[in-house]
Short mmCIF file of C-alpha atoms in Angstrom, two decimals:
data_model
loop_
_atom_site.label_atom_id
_atom_site.label_comp_id
_atom_site.label_asym_id
_atom_site.label_seq_id
_atom_site.Cartn_x
_atom_site.Cartn_y
_atom_site.Cartn_z
CA MET A 995 -42.66 23.63 -61.86
CA ALA A 996 -46.01 22.36 -63.14
CA GLY A 997 -44.46 19.27 -64.70
CA SER A 998 -42.32 18.34 -61.75
CA SER A 999 -43.14 15.92 -58.99
CA PRO A 1000 -44.80 17.36 -55.90
CA ARG A 1001 -41.69 16.45 -53.90
CA SER A 1002 -39.18 17.95 -56.37
CA PHE A 1003 -38.93 21.45 -55.01
CA ILE A 1004 -35.80 23.50 -55.31
CA GLY A 1005 -34.22 24.82 -52.14
CA CYS A 1006 -33.98 28.36 -53.45
CA ARG A 1007 -35.08 31.56 -51.68
CA GLY A 1008 -36.33 33.05 -54.93
CA LEU A 1009 -38.87 30.28 -55.38
CA ASN A 1010 -40.03 30.26 -51.78
CA THR A 1011 -42.46 32.77 -50.40
CA ARG A 1012 -40.99 32.48 -46.88
CA PRO A 1013 -37.26 33.25 -46.70
CA ASP A 1014 -36.81 31.22 -43.53
CA ARG A 1015 -38.10 27.96 -45.01
CA VAL A 1016 -35.77 25.50 -46.75
CA LEU A 1017 -37.36 23.23 -49.35
CA LEU A 1018 -36.18 19.64 -49.55
CA ILE A 1019 -35.35 17.81 -52.70
CA GLU A 1020 -36.09 14.14 -53.08
CA PRO A 1021 -34.61 12.76 -56.34
CA ASP A 1022 -36.82 10.35 -58.24
CA GLY A 1023 -34.14 7.71 -58.14
CA GLU A 1024 -34.18 7.68 -54.30
CA ARG A 1025 -37.91 7.23 -53.93
CA ASN A 1026 -38.90 4.04 -52.22
CA GLY A 1027 -42.66 4.53 -52.43
CA SER A 1028 -42.90 5.93 -48.89
CA THR A 1029 -44.09 9.39 -48.14
CA LEU A 1030 -41.65 11.82 -46.58
CA PRO A 1031 -43.08 12.85 -43.21
CA ASP A 1032 -43.61 16.51 -42.47
CA THR A 1033 -41.01 18.54 -40.67
CA GLN A 1034 -42.63 18.31 -37.24
CA ALA A 1035 -43.00 14.52 -37.31
CA SER A 1036 -39.52 13.87 -38.69
CA GLY A 1037 -37.80 15.82 -35.98
CA TYR A 1038 -36.91 18.79 -38.16
CA THR A 1039 -37.74 22.37 -37.27
CA ASP A 1040 -37.48 25.57 -39.22
CA SER A 1041 -34.76 28.05 -38.43
CA SER A 1042 -32.83 30.82 -40.12
CA THR A 1043 -29.88 28.53 -40.66
CA GLY A 1044 -31.65 25.42 -41.83
CA ALA A 1045 -33.17 22.28 -40.35
CA LYS A 1046 -32.22 21.11 -36.88
CA HIS A 1047 -32.65 17.83 -35.19
CA GLY A 1048 -35.52 17.76 -32.65
CA GLU A 1049 -35.27 16.89 -28.99
CA GLN A 1050 -35.98 13.21 -29.48
CA GLY A 1051 -33.33 12.80 -32.13
CA SER A 1052 -30.76 14.68 -30.07
CA ALA A 1053 -31.52 12.57 -27.01
CA GLU A 1054 -31.06 9.37 -29.02
CA ARG A 1055 -27.73 10.52 -30.41
CA PHE A 1056 -26.62 11.74 -26.94
CA ALA A 1057 -27.47 8.33 -25.46
CA ARG A 1058 -25.33 6.70 -28.13
CA ASP A 1059 -22.38 8.95 -27.31
CA PRO A 1060 -20.93 8.27 -23.82
CA GLN A 1061 -18.13 10.75 -24.43
CA LYS A 1062 -20.65 13.58 -24.57
CA ARG A 1063 -22.20 12.42 -21.31
CA GLU A 1064 -18.79 12.34 -19.64
CA ALA A 1065 -17.92 15.77 -21.01
CA LYS A 1066 -21.18 17.23 -19.75
CA ALA A 1067 -20.67 15.72 -16.27
CA LEU A 1068 -17.10 17.02 -16.18
CA ASN A 1069 -18.25 20.50 -17.18
CA ALA A 1070 -20.89 20.44 -14.45
CA PHE A 1071 -18.28 19.41 -11.87
CA ARG A 1072 -15.91 22.17 -12.99
CA SER A 1073 -18.74 24.69 -12.78
CA LEU A 1074 -19.55 23.55 -9.24
CA ARG A 1075 -15.90 23.90 -8.23
CA ARG A 1076 -15.76 27.40 -9.67
CA HIS A 1077 -18.84 28.49 -7.74
CA LEU A 1078 -18.17 26.55 -4.51
CA THR A 1079 -14.96 28.23 -3.40
CA ALA A 1080 -13.12 27.55 -0.18
CA GLU A 1081 -14.45 30.76 1.37
CA GLN A 1082 -18.03 29.86 0.44
CA VAL A 1083 -17.62 26.45 2.04
CA ASN A 1084 -16.39 28.23 5.17
CA ARG A 1085 -19.50 30.40 5.17
CA TYR A 1086 -21.86 27.42 5.15
CA PHE A 1087 -19.69 25.68 7.73
CA SER A 1088 -19.83 28.74 10.00
CA MET A 1089 -23.61 28.99 9.67
CA ILE A 1090 -24.05 25.43 10.89
CA CYS A 1091 -21.54 25.88 13.71
CA PHE A 1092 -23.31 28.91 15.18
CA PHE A 1093 -26.83 27.61 14.57
CA SER A 1094 -26.66 23.99 15.62
CA PRO A 1095 -25.58 23.87 19.32
CA ALA A 1096 -28.96 24.90 20.76
CA VAL A 1097 -31.17 23.42 18.05
CA LEU A 1098 -29.35 20.35 16.74
CA GLY A 1099 -27.24 19.46 19.76
CA SER A 1100 -24.36 17.11 19.05
CA VAL A 1101 -24.51 17.92 15.34
CA VAL A 1102 -22.19 20.82 16.15
CA SER A 1103 -19.62 18.35 17.43
CA PHE A 1104 -19.74 16.27 14.25
CA VAL A 1105 -19.57 19.37 12.06
CA PHE A 1106 -16.73 21.00 13.98
CA HIS A 1107 -14.62 17.85 14.14
CA GLY A 1108 -15.35 17.00 10.51
CA GLY A 1109 -14.27 20.47 9.43
CA ALA A 1110 -11.14 20.32 11.54
CA LEU A 1111 -10.13 16.91 10.23
CA TRP A 1112 -10.72 18.06 6.66
CA SER A 1113 -8.50 21.05 7.46
CA VAL A 1114 -5.79 18.63 8.56
CA VAL A 1115 -6.02 16.94 5.17
CA LEU A 1116 -5.83 20.29 3.35
CA LEU A 1117 -2.84 21.39 5.41
CA ALA A 1118 -1.07 18.09 4.76
CA ALA A 1119 -1.75 18.48 1.03
CA LYS A 1120 -0.39 22.06 1.21
CA ARG A 1121 -3.70 23.50 0.07
CA ARG A 1122 -4.01 25.57 3.26
CA ARG A 1123 -1.54 27.62 5.25
CA LEU A 1124 -0.95 27.10 8.96
CA ASN A 1125 -1.80 30.59 10.19
CA ILE A 1126 -0.22 31.05 13.62
CA ASP A 1127 0.00 34.68 14.76
CA ARG A 1128 1.01 35.86 18.22
CA PRO A 1129 -2.45 35.76 19.93
CA THR A 1130 -3.20 32.38 18.38
CA LEU A 1131 0.19 31.05 19.46
CA ALA A 1132 -0.50 32.11 23.06
CA MET A 1133 -3.92 30.42 23.01
CA THR A 1134 -2.47 27.29 21.42
CA LEU A 1135 0.29 27.02 24.03
CA ALA A 1136 -2.21 27.43 26.87
CA ILE A 1137 -4.54 24.77 25.45
CA TYR A 1138 -1.77 22.30 24.69
CA THR A 1139 -0.25 22.81 28.13
CA TYR A 1140 -3.57 21.93 29.75
CA CYS A 1141 -3.91 18.77 27.64
CA ALA A 1142 -0.32 17.80 28.47
CA ALA A 1143 -1.03 18.35 32.17
CA MET A 1144 -3.98 15.95 32.07
CA VAL A 1145 -1.87 13.28 30.37
CA LEU A 1146 0.99 13.84 32.80
CA ALA A 1147 -1.37 13.40 35.74
CA SER A 1148 -2.49 10.06 34.35
CA ILE A 1149 1.12 8.96 33.90
CA VAL A 1150 2.04 9.95 37.46
CA ASN A 1151 -1.01 8.14 38.88
CA GLY A 1152 -0.42 5.05 36.74
CA THR A 1153 -3.89 5.32 35.19
CA LEU A 1154 -2.81 5.92 31.61
CA ARG A 1155 -4.62 2.86 30.25
CA ALA A 1156 -7.80 3.54 32.24
CA ASP A 1157 -7.78 7.19 31.17
CA ALA A 1158 -7.27 6.45 27.47
CA THR A 1159 -10.93 6.90 26.56
CA HIS A 1160 -11.15 10.05 28.69
CA PHE A 1161 -8.45 11.67 26.56
CA LEU A 1162 -10.82 11.82 23.57
CA PRO A 1163 -12.46 15.13 24.62
CA LEU A 1164 -9.01 16.68 24.65
CA THR A 1165 -8.78 16.27 20.87
CA THR A 1166 -11.46 18.94 20.49
CA LEU A 1167 -9.21 21.44 22.25
CA LEU A 1168 -6.12 20.30 20.34
CA LEU A 1169 -7.81 21.23 17.06
CA PHE A 1170 -7.79 24.94 17.93
CA PRO A 1171 -4.87 26.03 15.65
CA ILE A 1172 -6.08 23.82 12.82
CA SER A 1173 -9.57 25.30 12.84
CA TYR A 1174 -8.14 28.79 13.20
CA SER A 1175 -5.99 28.36 10.09
CA THR A 1176 -9.00 27.42 7.98
CA TRP A 1177 -11.43 29.93 9.50
CA SER A 1178 -8.99 32.78 8.89
CA ILE A 1179 -9.51 32.62 5.12
CA THR A 1180 -13.03 34.00 5.63
CA ASP A 1181 -13.70 37.70 5.29
CA LYS A 1182 -14.07 39.17 8.79
CA ALA A 1183 -17.19 41.20 8.06
CA THR A 1184 -18.87 38.16 6.54
CA LEU A 1185 -17.98 35.93 9.48
CA ALA A 1186 -19.26 38.50 11.99
CA ARG A 1187 -22.62 38.80 10.23
CA ILE A 1188 -22.90 35.02 9.97
CA ALA A 1189 -22.27 34.69 13.71
CA VAL A 1190 -25.01 37.20 14.46
CA LEU A 1191 -27.65 35.97 12.01
CA ALA A 1192 -27.05 32.27 12.66
CA SER A 1193 -27.28 32.97 16.39
CA ALA A 1194 -30.57 34.78 15.80
CA ALA A 1195 -31.91 31.74 13.97
CA ALA A 1196 -30.66 29.54 16.82
CA CYS A 1197 -32.59 31.65 19.36
CA VAL A 1198 -35.80 31.26 17.39
CA GLY A 1199 -35.22 27.52 16.98
CA ALA A 1200 -34.46 27.18 20.69
CA LEU A 1201 -37.76 28.85 21.58
CA ALA A 1202 -39.66 26.57 19.20
CA LEU A 1203 -38.12 23.48 20.82
CA THR A 1204 -38.83 24.92 24.26
CA ILE A 1205 -42.52 25.35 23.47
CA VAL A 1206 -42.76 21.78 22.17
CA GLN A 1207 -40.88 20.25 25.10
CA TYR A 1208 -42.47 22.27 27.89
CA TYR A 1209 -46.09 22.61 26.77
CA TRP A 1210 -46.56 19.64 24.47
CA ILE A 1211 -44.32 16.91 25.87
CA GLY A 1212 -44.59 18.17 29.44
CA MET A 1213 -40.90 18.37 30.32
CA LEU A 1214 -40.21 20.36 33.49
CA ARG A 1215 -37.03 21.90 32.04
CA ALA A 1216 -36.39 22.60 28.37
CA GLU A 1217 -33.41 20.75 26.92
CA GLY A 1218 -33.56 21.90 23.30
CA GLY A 1219 -31.46 19.85 20.93
CA ALA A 1220 -28.68 19.47 23.48
CA GLY A 1221 -30.53 16.90 25.60
CA ASN A 1222 -29.34 18.58 28.81
CA PRO A 1223 -30.86 21.72 30.39
CA ILE A 1224 -27.53 23.18 31.52
CA VAL A 1225 -25.84 22.64 28.15
CA PHE A 1226 -28.91 23.97 26.33
CA ALA A 1227 -28.98 27.07 28.52
CA THR A 1228 -25.25 27.70 28.02
CA VAL A 1229 -25.27 27.62 24.22
CA THR A 1230 -28.58 29.51 23.96
CA CYS A 1231 -27.20 32.18 26.29
CA LEU A 1232 -24.22 32.61 23.96
CA ALA A 1233 -26.56 32.94 20.97
CA VAL A 1234 -28.53 35.66 22.80
CA ILE A 1235 -25.36 37.60 23.58
CA MET A 1236 -24.21 37.36 19.97
CA CYS A 1237 -27.49 38.92 18.83
CA LEU A 1238 -27.19 41.67 21.42
CA THR A 1239 -23.57 42.37 20.48
CA GLY A 1240 -24.45 42.50 16.78
CA ALA A 1241 -27.25 44.97 17.47
CA VAL A 1242 -25.43 47.41 19.76
CA SER A 1243 -22.13 47.29 17.86
CA GLY A 1244 -23.72 48.05 14.50
CA ILE A 1245 -22.49 44.85 12.85
CA GLU A 1246 -26.06 44.04 11.82
CA LYS A 1247 -28.56 46.82 11.06
CA ALA A 1248 -31.73 44.73 11.36
CA TRP A 1249 -32.16 45.59 15.05
CA LYS A 1250 -35.88 44.74 15.06
CA THR A 1251 -35.16 41.17 13.95
CA LEU A 1252 -32.35 40.86 16.47
CA THR A 1253 -34.56 42.21 19.25
CA ALA A 1254 -37.15 39.52 18.54
CA ALA A 1255 -34.41 36.87 18.47
CA ILE A 1256 -32.97 38.11 21.77
CA LEU A 1257 -36.39 37.89 23.38
CA ALA A 1258 -36.87 34.35 22.03
CA GLY A 1259 -33.47 33.25 23.30
CA VAL A 1260 -33.95 34.76 26.75
CA VAL A 1261 -37.29 32.99 27.15
CA ALA A 1262 -35.76 29.68 26.06
CA THR A 1263 -32.88 30.16 28.50
CA ALA A 1264 -35.33 30.89 31.31
CA TYR A 1265 -37.35 27.76 30.56
CA SER A 1266 -34.20 25.64 30.82
CA GLY A 1267 -34.33 26.29 34.56
CA SER A 1268 -30.54 26.70 34.78
CA ARG A 1269 -30.18 29.31 37.49
CA MET A 1270 -26.43 29.89 37.17
CA ILE A 1271 -26.82 30.53 33.44
CA TRP A 1272 -29.46 33.13 34.29
CA VAL A 1273 -26.79 34.87 36.36
CA ALA A 1274 -24.24 34.46 33.57
CA LEU A 1275 -26.69 35.95 31.06
CA LEU A 1276 -27.22 39.06 33.19
CA ILE A 1277 -23.47 39.55 33.72
CA ALA A 1278 -22.76 39.08 30.00
CA ILE A 1279 -25.46 41.61 29.04
CA VAL A 1280 -23.93 44.17 31.38
CA ALA A 1281 -20.48 43.45 29.90
CA VAL A 1282 -21.72 43.97 26.32
CA LEU A 1283 -23.42 47.23 27.19
CA ALA A 1284 -20.33 48.45 29.05
CA ILE A 1285 -18.01 47.60 26.15
CA ASN A 1286 -20.25 49.43 23.65
CA ARG A 1287 -21.27 52.32 25.92
CA LYS A 1288 -19.61 54.92 23.68
CA ARG A 1289 -21.95 54.01 20.83
CA PHE A 1290 -24.96 55.17 22.82
CA THR A 1291 -25.94 58.79 22.29
CA ARG A 1292 -28.83 60.78 23.67
CA SER A 1293 -30.82 60.23 20.50
CA ASN A 1294 -30.63 56.45 20.54
CA MET A 1295 -30.42 56.07 24.31
CA LYS A 1296 -34.13 56.81 24.74
CA ARG A 1297 -35.07 54.26 22.08
CA ALA A 1298 -32.75 51.67 23.61
CA LEU A 1299 -34.25 52.21 27.07
CA VAL A 1300 -37.79 51.90 25.74
CA ILE A 1301 -36.97 48.69 23.84
CA ALA A 1302 -35.08 47.22 26.80
CA SER A 1303 -37.88 48.06 29.21
CA ALA A 1304 -40.50 46.53 26.95
CA CYS A 1305 -38.41 43.37 26.46
CA CYS A 1306 -37.76 43.02 30.19
CA LEU A 1307 -41.43 43.46 31.00
CA LEU A 1308 -42.53 40.95 28.38
CA THR A 1309 -39.85 38.46 29.46
CA ALA A 1310 -40.88 38.81 33.10
CA VAL A 1311 -44.52 38.16 32.26
CA ILE A 1312 -43.72 35.07 30.17
CA THR A 1313 -41.07 33.52 32.42
CA PHE A 1314 -42.38 34.57 35.83
CA PRO A 1315 -43.92 31.15 36.70
CA ILE A 1316 -40.78 29.11 36.01
CA ILE A 1317 -38.47 31.66 37.66
CA VAL A 1318 -40.61 31.65 40.80
CA ARG A 1319 -40.78 27.84 40.81
CA ARG A 1320 -37.03 27.34 40.36
CA THR A 1321 -36.28 29.93 43.04
CA HIS A 1322 -38.73 28.24 45.40
CA PHE A 1323 -37.01 24.90 44.77
CA LEU A 1324 -33.65 26.45 45.60
CA PHE A 1325 -34.85 27.72 48.97
CA ASP A 1326 -36.54 24.39 49.74
CA ASP A 1327 -33.33 22.51 48.90
CA TRP A 1328 -31.30 24.87 51.06
CA LYS A 1329 -33.69 24.48 53.97
CA ALA A 1330 -33.63 20.67 53.68
CA LEU A 1331 -29.84 20.67 53.56
CA ALA A 1332 -29.41 23.06 56.49
CA THR A 1333 -32.01 21.54 58.82
CA LYS A 1334 -32.02 17.86 57.91
CA GLY A 1335 -28.68 17.34 56.15
CA ASP A 1336 -30.58 16.11 53.08
CA HIS A 1337 -28.13 15.49 50.23
CA SER A 1338 -30.68 13.91 47.90
CA THR A 1339 -31.85 17.23 46.41
CA PRO A 1340 -30.05 18.90 43.49
CA LEU A 1341 -28.44 21.41 45.82
CA GLY A 1342 -27.61 18.69 48.37
CA LEU A 1343 -25.97 16.55 45.71
CA ARG A 1344 -23.80 19.46 44.58
CA VAL A 1345 -22.74 20.31 48.11
CA GLY A 1346 -21.94 16.65 48.74
CA LEU A 1347 -19.89 16.45 45.55
CA TRP A 1348 -17.96 19.59 46.48
CA GLU A 1349 -17.12 18.21 49.92
CA ILE A 1350 -16.01 14.87 48.46
CA GLY A 1351 -14.00 16.62 45.74
CA ILE A 1352 -12.17 18.87 48.21
CA ASP A 1353 -11.25 15.86 50.32
CA ALA A 1354 -9.97 14.04 47.24
CA PHE A 1355 -7.88 17.08 46.25
CA ARG A 1356 -6.31 17.20 49.70
CA GLU A 1357 -5.25 13.58 49.30
CA SER A 1358 -3.34 14.32 46.08
CA PRO A 1359 -2.97 18.07 45.58
CA LEU A 1360 -0.30 18.22 42.89
CA PHE A 1361 -1.31 15.70 40.20
CA GLY A 1362 -4.74 14.56 41.36
CA HIS A 1363 -6.06 11.05 40.83
CA GLY A 1364 -6.41 10.74 37.03
CA MET A 1365 -9.32 11.46 34.71
CA SER A 1366 -11.08 8.15 35.20
CA ALA A 1367 -11.12 8.36 39.00
CA SER A 1368 -13.98 10.89 39.32
CA ARG A 1369 -16.86 8.42 39.29
CA ALA A 1370 -15.24 5.98 41.71
CA ILE A 1371 -14.27 8.78 44.12
CA SER A 1372 -17.74 10.34 44.11
CA GLN A 1373 -19.49 6.98 44.50
CA GLN A 1374 -17.28 5.89 47.40
CA GLY A 1375 -17.66 9.29 49.03
CA PHE A 1376 -21.46 9.25 48.93
CA GLU A 1377 -21.58 5.72 50.30
CA LYS A 1378 -19.17 6.56 53.12
CA GLU A 1379 -20.46 10.01 54.13
CA TYR A 1380 -24.17 9.91 53.32
CA GLY A 1381 -25.05 6.29 52.84
CA ALA A 1382 -26.27 6.95 49.31
CA SER A 1383 -25.41 5.28 46.03
CA GLN A 1384 -24.46 8.17 43.74
CA GLY A 1385 -21.69 8.38 41.14
CA PHE A 1386 -20.72 11.25 38.83
CA ASN A 1387 -17.94 11.68 36.29
CA HIS A 1388 -17.51 15.33 37.31
CA PHE A 1389 -17.99 17.37 40.47
CA HIS A 1390 -20.38 20.06 39.18
CA ASN A 1391 -17.58 22.59 39.30
CA GLY A 1392 -15.13 22.85 36.45
CA PHE A 1393 -12.06 23.77 38.43
CA LEU A 1394 -12.80 21.33 41.26
CA THR A 1395 -13.08 18.57 38.67
CA ALA A 1396 -9.68 19.57 37.29
CA LEU A 1397 -8.23 19.62 40.82
CA VAL A 1398 -9.45 16.08 41.50
CA GLN A 1399 -8.36 14.70 38.15
CA ALA A 1400 -5.01 16.49 37.69
CA GLY A 1401 -4.39 18.49 40.86
CA LEU A 1402 -3.03 22.02 40.86
CA VAL A 1403 -1.23 21.34 37.59
CA GLY A 1404 -4.51 20.66 35.82
CA ALA A 1405 -6.52 23.47 37.43
CA LEU A 1406 -3.88 26.14 36.83
CA THR A 1407 -3.37 25.20 33.19
CA LEU A 1408 -7.14 25.15 32.68
CA ALA A 1409 -7.36 28.64 34.17
CA ALA A 1410 -4.54 29.74 31.86
CA ILE A 1411 -6.72 29.10 28.80
CA PHE A 1412 -9.31 31.62 29.96
CA ILE A 1413 -6.68 34.06 31.23
CA VAL A 1414 -4.95 34.15 27.85
CA ALA A 1415 -8.29 34.49 26.03
CA ILE A 1416 -9.44 37.41 28.19
CA SER A 1417 -5.99 39.01 27.95
CA ASN A 1418 -6.09 39.00 24.14
CA ALA A 1419 -9.62 40.42 24.17
CA THR A 1420 -9.02 43.20 26.69
CA ARG A 1421 -5.90 44.33 24.82
CA VAL A 1422 -7.97 44.78 21.68
CA LEU A 1423 -10.78 46.56 23.52
CA ARG A 1424 -8.26 48.93 25.07
CA LEU A 1425 -6.34 49.80 21.90
CA SER A 1426 -8.63 49.26 18.90
CA ALA A 1427 -11.61 51.25 17.64
CA ASP A 1428 -12.34 48.93 14.71
CA PRO A 1429 -15.94 47.60 15.04
CA LEU A 1430 -15.06 44.13 13.77
CA GLU A 1431 -12.11 43.75 16.12
CA ARG A 1432 -14.16 44.96 19.07
CA PHE A 1433 -16.95 42.58 18.10
CA GLY A 1434 -14.52 39.65 18.14
CA ALA A 1435 -13.06 40.74 21.47
CA THR A 1436 -16.56 41.02 22.93
CA MET A 1437 -17.30 37.50 21.68
CA VAL A 1438 -14.30 36.20 23.60
CA VAL A 1439 -15.19 38.15 26.76
CA VAL A 1440 -18.79 36.91 26.94
CA THR A 1441 -17.68 33.35 26.17
CA VAL A 1442 -15.31 33.43 29.12
CA ILE A 1443 -18.03 34.93 31.35
CA VAL A 1444 -20.68 32.38 30.44
CA TYR A 1445 -18.37 29.38 30.74
CA LEU A 1446 -16.77 30.44 34.01
CA VAL A 1447 -20.04 31.38 35.73
CA GLY A 1448 -21.85 28.32 34.42
CA GLY A 1449 -18.88 26.14 35.31
CA LEU A 1450 -19.15 27.07 38.99
CA THR A 1451 -22.03 24.62 39.41
CA GLY A 1452 -21.79 22.61 36.20
CA ILE A 1453 -19.42 21.44 33.49
CA LEU A 1454 -16.63 23.66 32.24
CA VAL A 1455 -14.91 21.35 29.74
CA GLY A 1456 -15.31 17.68 28.94
CA HIS A 1457 -18.70 17.72 27.19
CA ASP A 1458 -18.82 17.34 23.41
CA ILE A 1459 -21.27 20.19 22.73
CA LEU A 1460 -19.70 22.56 25.24
CA ASP A 1461 -16.14 21.84 24.05
CA SER A 1462 -17.03 22.29 20.37
CA THR A 1463 -18.94 25.49 21.07
CA LEU A 1464 -16.08 26.82 23.20
CA MET A 1465 -13.63 26.26 20.36
CA ILE A 1466 -15.97 27.81 17.80
CA PHE A 1467 -16.34 31.00 19.82
CA LEU A 1468 -12.67 31.22 20.84
CA VAL A 1469 -11.43 30.57 17.30
CA SER A 1470 -13.87 33.01 15.68
CA GLY A 1471 -13.49 35.62 18.39
CA THR A 1472 -9.70 35.51 18.39
CA TYR A 1473 -9.60 35.73 14.60
CA LEU A 1474 -12.02 38.67 14.44
CA ALA A 1475 -10.31 40.48 17.31
CA CYS A 1476 -6.65 40.20 16.44
CA GLY A 1477 -6.15 37.78 13.57
CA GLN A 1478 -5.04 38.33 10.00
CA THR A 1479 -7.05 37.18 6.99
CA VAL A 1480 -5.01 34.91 4.72
CA ALA A 1481 -5.76 33.64 1.26
CA PRO A 1482 -6.00 29.88 0.75
CA VAL A 1483 -3.15 28.35 -1.18
CA ARG A 1484 -4.12 28.37 -4.83
CA GLU A 1485 -4.11 25.05 -6.57
CA SER A 1486 -3.29 24.73 -10.25
CA ARG A 1487 -6.36 24.29 -12.38
CA PRO A 1488 -6.56 21.18 -14.54
CA THR A 1489 -6.17 21.83 -18.22
#
């Protein structure tokens, strides 16, 4: 050892005081006069198995090896596919669908249609099953019959070309069985909790937008993300009822959080100024409490009454100014209409539209005038009867609009959609004690209530947000109430 070169160590454990260190040998014949750098500088580190290349050296070799980069990217993609299953995608999709109508507005339409079209692709590729059970078949037939009636009315009236663009909203309704087939791969309990929690988040978001629009921007009526007070009130009302249903049915145990969300949603609905939706909200609350009345016992009845009383009192204090103002406007409009025949107020415009619509229905009671005729009929009617220049593409009543556009054929088939929906729901409520099935049936019942009551003075179908939300609630409610969960078709994994 003493006579050897300082670099000529033997890689032997017996001659090394540290067993985990490996000594390097540099033969004399390979010396080039340079000094071997130490292990840290050369990219070597000590380990129990020997020297390893450092991070810099590994990165250089990895950059020189494109096959390793491709293999790593492929492994990452396969890992993502393993973790992002079809059911997990459905969960995220459902969250957005229930959250976005009140807060993000037309985003719900893009999401719903995008999901439905992707479902069409999956069904065509045989990676999904077309799940059509008896309740879904009845709903599908009712919806498709209504769409066929609208097209038939256009053919009879010779307005098929003019009505072509007005047929686009019908595609939202036609996607019902497609969306149902994809949604039915989701676990029912998971979907129910998503509907409740996403609706709770929507109520909070709706209140935040209401505060900004009413107190900061100075809007007289909150519009949320929907851009329309009536539409905003409708979808927020549904979110409130979902929170209430989740709380009283026991689907979600966090009743304190849901109570706060309900209060937020009710306030936002009140600030929309949509009086008919206020009525719909009260009727829907009574319906939910009546459906779940057996869950109330003496022990929790007192707590429920205290919470309800406190919420009602707080809501009345917060919303009293706008409720009084909107009620005062209603009486002023009624007085102006009754004494002066003033049809320029919101109430006067509605009454004028109803009178014009009834006259138009009498002219063509069976097949109406076609979908594109609404604006021309209303504009001509206002000019003739009231000397005003007003034109609307609907008659502020869902069934009257259907009567004008497609006559009795259109109105009756439109009514059939809601009749079939409520029939499926009431059958479940009468025969089933399963909490999830009753939750889904309640979802369908309150959806029908809100849409029918709101549609008496507004839009029933034909609006992108309202149509998408209607399909979301009918699809989810029907599936939870009386549908069967199916597994997605398994695809063979690549080797």
